[in-house]
C-alpha positions as a Python dict, from the first residue, in 0.01 Angstrom:
ca = {
    (1, 'M'): (0, 0, 0),
    (2, 'R'): (-293, -133, 281),
    (3, 'I'): (-642, -53, 202),
    (4, 'L'): (-845, 1, 521),
    (5, 'T'): (-1194, -204, 570),
    (6, 'T'): (-1528, -102, 601),
    (7, 'Q'): (-1562, -154, 952),
    (8, 'E'): (-1179, 35, 960),
    (9, 'K'): (-1276, 278, 760),
    (10, 'N'): (-1612, 329, 984),
    (11, 'A'): (-1430, 315, 1366),
    (12, 'A'): (-1153, 582, 1198),
    (13, 'S'): (-1417, 813, 1107),
    (14, 'I'): (-1585, 780, 1483),
    (15, 'M'): (-1221, 792, 1606),
    (16, 'Q'): (-1154, 1177, 1482),
    (17, 'R'): (-1470, 1284, 1595),
    (18, 'D'): (-1504, 1429, 1971),
    (19, 'L'): (-1535, 1043, 2228),
    (20, 'P'): (-1838, 1046, 2401),
    (21, 'L'): (-1917, 1167, 2740),
    (22, 'T'): (-1965, 821, 2878),
    (23, 'S'): (-1788, 609, 3198),
    (24, 'K'): (-1641, 441, 2909),
    (25, 'P'): (-1622, 610, 2614),
    (26, 'F'): (-1431, 330, 2414),
    (27, 'A'): (-1767, 115, 2454),
    (28, 'A'): (-1949, 337, 2327),
    (29, 'V'): (-1731, 397, 2011),
    (30, 'A'): (-1728, 0, 2001),
    (31, 'D'): (-2034, -63, 2049),
    (32, 'A'): (-2137, 263, 1706),
    (33, 'C'): (-1848, 14, 1532),
    (34, 'G'): (-2125, -283, 1604),
    (35, 'L'): (-1768, -399, 1810),
    (36, 'N'): (-1727, -474, 2195),
    (37, 'A'): (-1415, -230, 2289),
    (38, 'G'): (-1148, -499, 2340),
    (39, 'Q'): (-1227, -584, 1936),
    (40, 'L'): (-1220, -124, 1907),
    (41, 'I'): (-914, -155, 2061),
    (42, 'S'): (-749, -431, 1892),
    (43, 'L'): (-858, -280, 1625),
    (44, 'L'): (-672, 54, 1669),
    (45, 'R'): (-361, -92, 1772),
    (46, 'D'): (-336, -291, 1469),
    (47, 'L'): (-373, 91, 1272),
    (48, 'A'): (-77, 253, 1487),
    (49, 'K'): (114, -106, 1443),
    (50, 'N'): (78, -51, 1023),
    (51, 'G'): (125, 257, 1040),
    (52, 'I'): (-160, 435, 962),
    (53, 'L'): (-254, 508, 1349),
    (54, 'R'): (-9, 765, 1414),
    (55, 'K'): (-201, 899, 1728),
    (56, 'I'): (-498, 901, 2018),
    (57, 'G'): (-534, 1233, 2117),
    (58, 'A'): (-757, 1481, 2377),
    (59, 'I'): (-800, 1865, 2373),
    (60, 'L'): (-771, 2031, 2656),
    (61, 'R'): (-1044, 2278, 2631),
    (62, 'H'): (-831, 2497, 2897),
    (63, 'Q'): (-1105, 2770, 2937),
    (64, 'N'): (-1423, 2567, 2941),
    (65, 'A'): (-1291, 2363, 3260),
    (66, 'G'): (-1197, 2690, 3440),
    (67, 'Y'): (-903, 2676, 3336),
    (68, 'R'): (-786, 3097, 3298),
    (69, 'K'): (-381, 3160, 3288),
    (70, 'N'): (-189, 2914, 3061),
    (71, 'A'): (161, 2914, 2916),
    (72, 'L'): (410, 2731, 2801),
    (73, 'V'): (753, 2665, 2953),
    (74, 'V'): (1018, 2559, 2835),
    (75, 'W'): (1368, 2464, 3073),
    (76, 'S'): (1669, 2317, 2939),
    (77, 'I'): (1724, 2000, 3086),
    (78, 'P'): (2101, 1885, 3078),
    (79, 'P'): (2208, 1552, 2854),
    (80, 'G'): (2067, 1277, 3063),
    (81, 'N'): (1800, 1383, 3249),
    (82, 'E'): (1544, 1449, 3059),
    (83, 'E'): (1308, 1161, 3128),
    (84, 'V'): (1330, 1219, 3472),
    (85, 'A'): (1235, 1573, 3498),
    (86, 'G'): (942, 1453, 3211),
    (87, 'R'): (811, 1197, 3409),
    (88, 'A'): (858, 1448, 3750),
    (89, 'F'): (664, 1780, 3520),
    (90, 'A'): (393, 1485, 3386),
    (91, 'S'): (288, 1331, 3694),
    (92, 'L'): (200, 1739, 3852),
    (93, 'P'): (-165, 1781, 3814),
    (94, 'F'): (-138, 2161, 3673),
    (95, 'V'): (77, 1981, 3372),
    (96, 'S'): (-85, 1916, 3055),
    (97, 'H'): (162, 1812, 2788),
    (98, 'C'): (550, 1765, 2894),
    (99, 'Y'): (761, 1636, 2572),
    (100, 'Q'): (1101, 1645, 2460),
    (101, 'R'): (1194, 1902, 2182),
    (102, 'E'): (1477, 1813, 1931),
    (103, 'P'): (1596, 1986, 1818),
    (104, 'A'): (1585, 2229, 2179),
    (105, 'F'): (1437, 2547, 2047),
    (106, 'Q'): (1714, 2859, 2032),
    (107, 'E'): (1910, 2516, 2040),
    (108, 'K'): (1896, 2521, 2501),
    (109, 'Y'): (1533, 2505, 2546),
    (110, 'N'): (1489, 2098, 2479),
    (111, 'L'): (1174, 1986, 2760),
    (112, 'F'): (855, 2147, 2691),
    (113, 'T'): (542, 2106, 2925),
    (114, 'M'): (223, 2292, 2961),
    (115, 'L'): (70, 2464, 3227),
    (116, 'H'): (-270, 2505, 3337),
    (117, 'A'): (-348, 2741, 3602),
    (118, 'Q'): (-722, 2878, 3769),
    (119, 'N'): (-591, 3161, 3813),
    (120, 'N'): (-391, 3425, 3748),
    (121, 'D'): (43, 3321, 3901),
    (122, 'L'): (199, 3072, 3757),
    (123, 'S'): (460, 3163, 3905),
    (124, 'V'): (355, 3021, 4260),
    (125, 'L'): (342, 2669, 3939),
    (126, 'I'): (679, 2718, 3814),
    (127, 'D'): (803, 2724, 4139),
    (128, 'T'): (747, 2361, 4233),
    (129, 'M'): (860, 2297, 3950),
    (130, 'T'): (1237, 2406, 3978),
    (131, 'Q'): (1258, 2297, 4306),
    (132, 'L'): (1066, 1928, 4242),
    (133, 'I'): (1347, 1923, 3983),
    (134, 'G'): (1644, 2165, 4037),
    (135, 'N'): (1668, 2339, 3794),
    (136, 'S'): (1555, 2728, 3708),
    (137, 'D'): (1633, 2744, 3374),
    (138, 'Y'): (1371, 2807, 3178),
    (139, 'L'): (1159, 3072, 2950),
    (140, 'I'): (815, 3131, 2975),
    (141, 'L'): (586, 3140, 2637),
    (142, 'E'): (279, 3298, 2784),
    (143, 'S'): (-81, 3213, 2597),
    (144, 'L'): (-195, 3532, 2421),
    (145, 'Q'): (-533, 3428, 2193),
    (146, 'E'): (-670, 3089, 2230),
    (147, 'Y'): (-727, 2948, 1869),
    (148, 'K'): (-972, 2712, 1748),
    (149, 'K'): (-869, 2345, 1807),
    (150, 'T'): (-964, 2103, 1516),
    (151, 'S'): (-868, 1821, 1435),
    (152, 'P'): (-787, 1681, 1041),
    (153, 'E'): (-1110, 1503, 941),
    (154, 'Y'): (-1052, 1185, 714),
    (155, 'F'): (-1300, 987, 660),
}
């Protein structure tokens, strides 16, 4: 078990908060840690390499961004085609999340996409996706309620 240094704990503590809304958020975090941006990135990479830091994630507060309709669309993608379909979906501006799930949901649906629309019609977006990959085997799991989004705090 590795013990974190004071500087690592300080950086982790600041990184678990919201990033500052600036053009260079990692530079601002680095400054708060007494580092430059390169040193902070190096420190975070080292924590990840050592299995201490799992990921850095962003939470889209879609309601605040003007997106009123949301749905998780799950796709049945044939084996071997998941990466191509996933990359195609991830390139779409209305898809915030795209990931492969193993084991597959209902033993069939192995690619998950989170869609956000400013109007109430997701069907146009889904039609675009089906044409993009030539596959219309999906389920729509619409968001009915938004729950509080929080991350765990360790420091």
